PDB file of C-alpha atoms in Angstrom:
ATOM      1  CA  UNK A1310      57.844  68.305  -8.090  1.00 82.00           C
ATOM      2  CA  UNK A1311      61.520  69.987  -7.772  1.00 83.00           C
ATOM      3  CA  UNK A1312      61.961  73.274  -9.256  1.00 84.00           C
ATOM      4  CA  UNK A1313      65.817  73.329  -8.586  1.00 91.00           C
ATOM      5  CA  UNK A1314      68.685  70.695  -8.601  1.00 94.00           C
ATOM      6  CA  UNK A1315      70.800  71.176  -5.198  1.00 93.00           C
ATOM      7  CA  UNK A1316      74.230  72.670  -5.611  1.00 94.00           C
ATOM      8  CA  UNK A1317      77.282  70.272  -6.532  1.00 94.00           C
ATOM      9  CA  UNK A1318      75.700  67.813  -9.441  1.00 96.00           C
ATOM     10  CA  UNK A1319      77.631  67.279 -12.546  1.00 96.00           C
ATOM     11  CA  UNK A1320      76.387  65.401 -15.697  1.00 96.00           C
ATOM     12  CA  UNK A1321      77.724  62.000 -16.163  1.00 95.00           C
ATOM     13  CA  UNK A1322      74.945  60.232 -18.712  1.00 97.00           C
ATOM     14  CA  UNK A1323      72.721  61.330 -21.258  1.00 98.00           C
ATOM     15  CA  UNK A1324      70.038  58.899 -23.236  1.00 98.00           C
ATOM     16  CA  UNK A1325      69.511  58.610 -26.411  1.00 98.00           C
ATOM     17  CA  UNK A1326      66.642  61.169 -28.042  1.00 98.00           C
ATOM     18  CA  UNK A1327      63.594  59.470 -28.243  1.00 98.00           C
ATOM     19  CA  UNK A1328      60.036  60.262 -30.183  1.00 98.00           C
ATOM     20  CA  UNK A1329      56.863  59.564 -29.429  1.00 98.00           C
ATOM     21  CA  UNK A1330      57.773  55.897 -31.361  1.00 98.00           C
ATOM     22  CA  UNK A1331      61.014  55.456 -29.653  1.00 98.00           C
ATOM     23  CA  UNK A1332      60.364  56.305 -25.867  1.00 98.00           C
ATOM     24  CA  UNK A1333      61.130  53.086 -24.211  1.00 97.00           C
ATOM     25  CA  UNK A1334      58.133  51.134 -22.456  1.00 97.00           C
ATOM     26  CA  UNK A1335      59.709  51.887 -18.932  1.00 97.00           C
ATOM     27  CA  UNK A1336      59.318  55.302 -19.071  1.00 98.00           C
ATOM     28  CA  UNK A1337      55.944  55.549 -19.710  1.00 98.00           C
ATOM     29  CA  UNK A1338      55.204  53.785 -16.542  1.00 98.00           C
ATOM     30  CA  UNK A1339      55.926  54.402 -13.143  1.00 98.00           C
ATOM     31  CA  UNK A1340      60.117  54.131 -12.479  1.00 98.00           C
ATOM     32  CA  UNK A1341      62.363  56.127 -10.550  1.00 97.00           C
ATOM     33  CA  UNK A1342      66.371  56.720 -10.415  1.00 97.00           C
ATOM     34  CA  UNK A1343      68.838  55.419  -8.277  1.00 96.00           C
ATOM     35  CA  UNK A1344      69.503  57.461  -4.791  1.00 96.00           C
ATOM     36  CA  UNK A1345      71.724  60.128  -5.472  1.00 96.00           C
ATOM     37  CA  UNK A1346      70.663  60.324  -9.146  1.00 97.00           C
ATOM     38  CA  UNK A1347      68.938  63.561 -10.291  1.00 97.00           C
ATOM     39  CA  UNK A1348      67.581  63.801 -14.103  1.00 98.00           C
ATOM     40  CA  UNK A1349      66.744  66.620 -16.543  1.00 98.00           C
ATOM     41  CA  UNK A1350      63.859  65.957 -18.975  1.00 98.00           C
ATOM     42  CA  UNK A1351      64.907  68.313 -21.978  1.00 98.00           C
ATOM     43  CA  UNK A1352      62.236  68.323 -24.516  1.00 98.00           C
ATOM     44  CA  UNK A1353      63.724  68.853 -27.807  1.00 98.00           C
ATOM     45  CA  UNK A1354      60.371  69.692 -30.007  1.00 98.00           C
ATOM     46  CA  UNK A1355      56.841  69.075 -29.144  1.00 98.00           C
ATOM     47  CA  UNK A1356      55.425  68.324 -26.150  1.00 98.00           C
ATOM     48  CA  UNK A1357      55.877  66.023 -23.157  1.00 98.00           C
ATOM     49  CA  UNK A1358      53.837  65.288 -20.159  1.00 98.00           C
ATOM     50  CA  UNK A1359      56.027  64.401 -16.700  1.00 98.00           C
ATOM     51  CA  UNK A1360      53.900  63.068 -14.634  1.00 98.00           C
ATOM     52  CA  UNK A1361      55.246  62.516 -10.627  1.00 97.00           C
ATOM     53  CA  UNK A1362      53.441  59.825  -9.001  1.00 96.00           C
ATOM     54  CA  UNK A1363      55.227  59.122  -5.688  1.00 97.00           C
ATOM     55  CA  UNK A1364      53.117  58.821  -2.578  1.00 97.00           C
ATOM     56  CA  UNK A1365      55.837  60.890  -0.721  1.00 96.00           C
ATOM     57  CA  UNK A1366      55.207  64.182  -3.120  1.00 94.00           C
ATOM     58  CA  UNK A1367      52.325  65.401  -4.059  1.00 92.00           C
ATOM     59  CA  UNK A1368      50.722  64.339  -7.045  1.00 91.00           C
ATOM     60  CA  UNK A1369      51.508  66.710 -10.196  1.00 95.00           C
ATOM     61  CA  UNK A1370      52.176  67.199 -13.392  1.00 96.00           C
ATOM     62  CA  UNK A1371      53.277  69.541 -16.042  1.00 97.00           C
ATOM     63  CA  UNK A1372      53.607  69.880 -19.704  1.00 98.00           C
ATOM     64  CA  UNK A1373      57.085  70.569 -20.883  1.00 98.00           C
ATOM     65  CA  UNK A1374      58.284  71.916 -24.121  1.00 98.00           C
ATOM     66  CA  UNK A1375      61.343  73.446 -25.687  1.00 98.00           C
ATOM     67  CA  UNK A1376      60.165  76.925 -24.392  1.00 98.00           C
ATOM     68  CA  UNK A1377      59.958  76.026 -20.878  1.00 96.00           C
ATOM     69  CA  UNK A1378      62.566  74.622 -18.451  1.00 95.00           C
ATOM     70  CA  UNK A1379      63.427  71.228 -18.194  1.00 97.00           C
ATOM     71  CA  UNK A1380      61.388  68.890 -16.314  1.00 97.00           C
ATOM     72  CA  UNK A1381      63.454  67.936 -13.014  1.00 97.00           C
ATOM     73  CA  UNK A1382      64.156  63.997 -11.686  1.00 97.00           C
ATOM     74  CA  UNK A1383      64.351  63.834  -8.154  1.00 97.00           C
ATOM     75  CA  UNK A1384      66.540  60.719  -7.160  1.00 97.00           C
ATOM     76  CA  UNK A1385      64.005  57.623  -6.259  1.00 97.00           C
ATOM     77  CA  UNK A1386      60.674  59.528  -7.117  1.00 97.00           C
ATOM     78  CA  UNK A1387      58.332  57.644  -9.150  1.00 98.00           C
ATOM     79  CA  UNK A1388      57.344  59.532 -12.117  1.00 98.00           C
ATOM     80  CA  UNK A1389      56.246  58.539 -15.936  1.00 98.00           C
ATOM     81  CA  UNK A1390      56.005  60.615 -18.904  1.00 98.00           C
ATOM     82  CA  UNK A1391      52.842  60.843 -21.395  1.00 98.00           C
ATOM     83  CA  UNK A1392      53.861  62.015 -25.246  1.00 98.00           C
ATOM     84  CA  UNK A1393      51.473  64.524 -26.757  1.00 98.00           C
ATOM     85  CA  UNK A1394      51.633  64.176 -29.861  1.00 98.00           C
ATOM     86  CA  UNK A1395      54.845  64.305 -32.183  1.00 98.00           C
ATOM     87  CA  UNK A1396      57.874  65.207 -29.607  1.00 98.00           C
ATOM     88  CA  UNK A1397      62.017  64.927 -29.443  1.00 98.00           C
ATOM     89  CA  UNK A1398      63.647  64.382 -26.259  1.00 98.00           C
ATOM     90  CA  UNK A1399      66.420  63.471 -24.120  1.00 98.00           C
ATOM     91  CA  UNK A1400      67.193  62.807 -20.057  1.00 98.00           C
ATOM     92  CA  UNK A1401      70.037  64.036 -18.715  1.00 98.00           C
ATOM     93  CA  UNK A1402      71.758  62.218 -15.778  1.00 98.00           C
ATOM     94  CA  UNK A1403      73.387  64.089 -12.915  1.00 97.00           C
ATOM     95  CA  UNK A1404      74.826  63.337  -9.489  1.00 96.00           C
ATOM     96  CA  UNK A1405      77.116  64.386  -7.009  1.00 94.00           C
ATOM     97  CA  UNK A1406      80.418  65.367  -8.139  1.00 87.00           C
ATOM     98  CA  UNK A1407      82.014  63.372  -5.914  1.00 85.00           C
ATOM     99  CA  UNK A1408      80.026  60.427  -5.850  1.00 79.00           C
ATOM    100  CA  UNK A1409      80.907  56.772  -6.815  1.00 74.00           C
ATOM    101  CA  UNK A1410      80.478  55.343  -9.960  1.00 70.00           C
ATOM    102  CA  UNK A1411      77.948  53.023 -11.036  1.00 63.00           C
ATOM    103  CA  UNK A1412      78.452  50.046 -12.461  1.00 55.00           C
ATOM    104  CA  UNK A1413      77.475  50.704 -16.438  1.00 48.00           C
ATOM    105  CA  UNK A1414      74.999  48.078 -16.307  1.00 45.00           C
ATOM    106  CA  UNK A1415      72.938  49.942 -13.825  1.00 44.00           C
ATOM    107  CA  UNK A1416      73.087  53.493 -15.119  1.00 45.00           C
ATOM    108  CA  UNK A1417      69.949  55.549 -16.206  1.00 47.00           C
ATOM    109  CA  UNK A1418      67.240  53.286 -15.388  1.00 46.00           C
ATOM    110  CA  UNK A1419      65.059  55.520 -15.872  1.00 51.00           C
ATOM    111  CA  UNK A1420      64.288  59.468 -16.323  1.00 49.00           C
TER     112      UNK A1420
END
């Protein structure tokens, strides 16, 4: 699991927040980002589990709350988050600031 975002990424999409009721289906099972496309789980209140499942990484996962720092998305890992309980939060998208656009269709599919 990253514990730093490289140098050079600037924020281009955020999600909605979701709740425990709310979190869409596809991120509580495995998914991934695009290449290139780096995400920041910010938990908002309660707690989240972020889960990385990729056969590339090994497998870990922590507990993230307002308190600690965000949870970080390394671009085509497959991860899936776990609610505990009553919890708030967003993803934040970021990639290179000079990369390409994507088309809007495609962005954010996923955490």
């Amino acid at each position: 699991m990253a514990t730093k975002l490289p140098d050079g990424l600037e924020p281009y999409k955020r999600t909605a927040t979701f709740t425990e009721d709310t979190v869409p289906a596809g991120l509580l099972a495995e998914h991934s980002t695009k290449d290139g496309v780096w995400g920041l789980i910010q938990i908002e209140k309660g707690r989240l589990r972020y889960v990385v499942t990729d056969p590339r990484r090994a497998s870990t996962e922590a507990s993230l709350t307002p308190e600690c720092e965000p949870g970080i998305v390394e671009p085509t890992i497959l991860h899936r988050v776990e609610p505990v309980g009553a919890v708030q939060f967003h993803v934040q998208f970021l990639r290179a600031a000079d990369a390409t656009p994507f088309a809007d269709k495609d962005e954010g599919r996923g955490s």
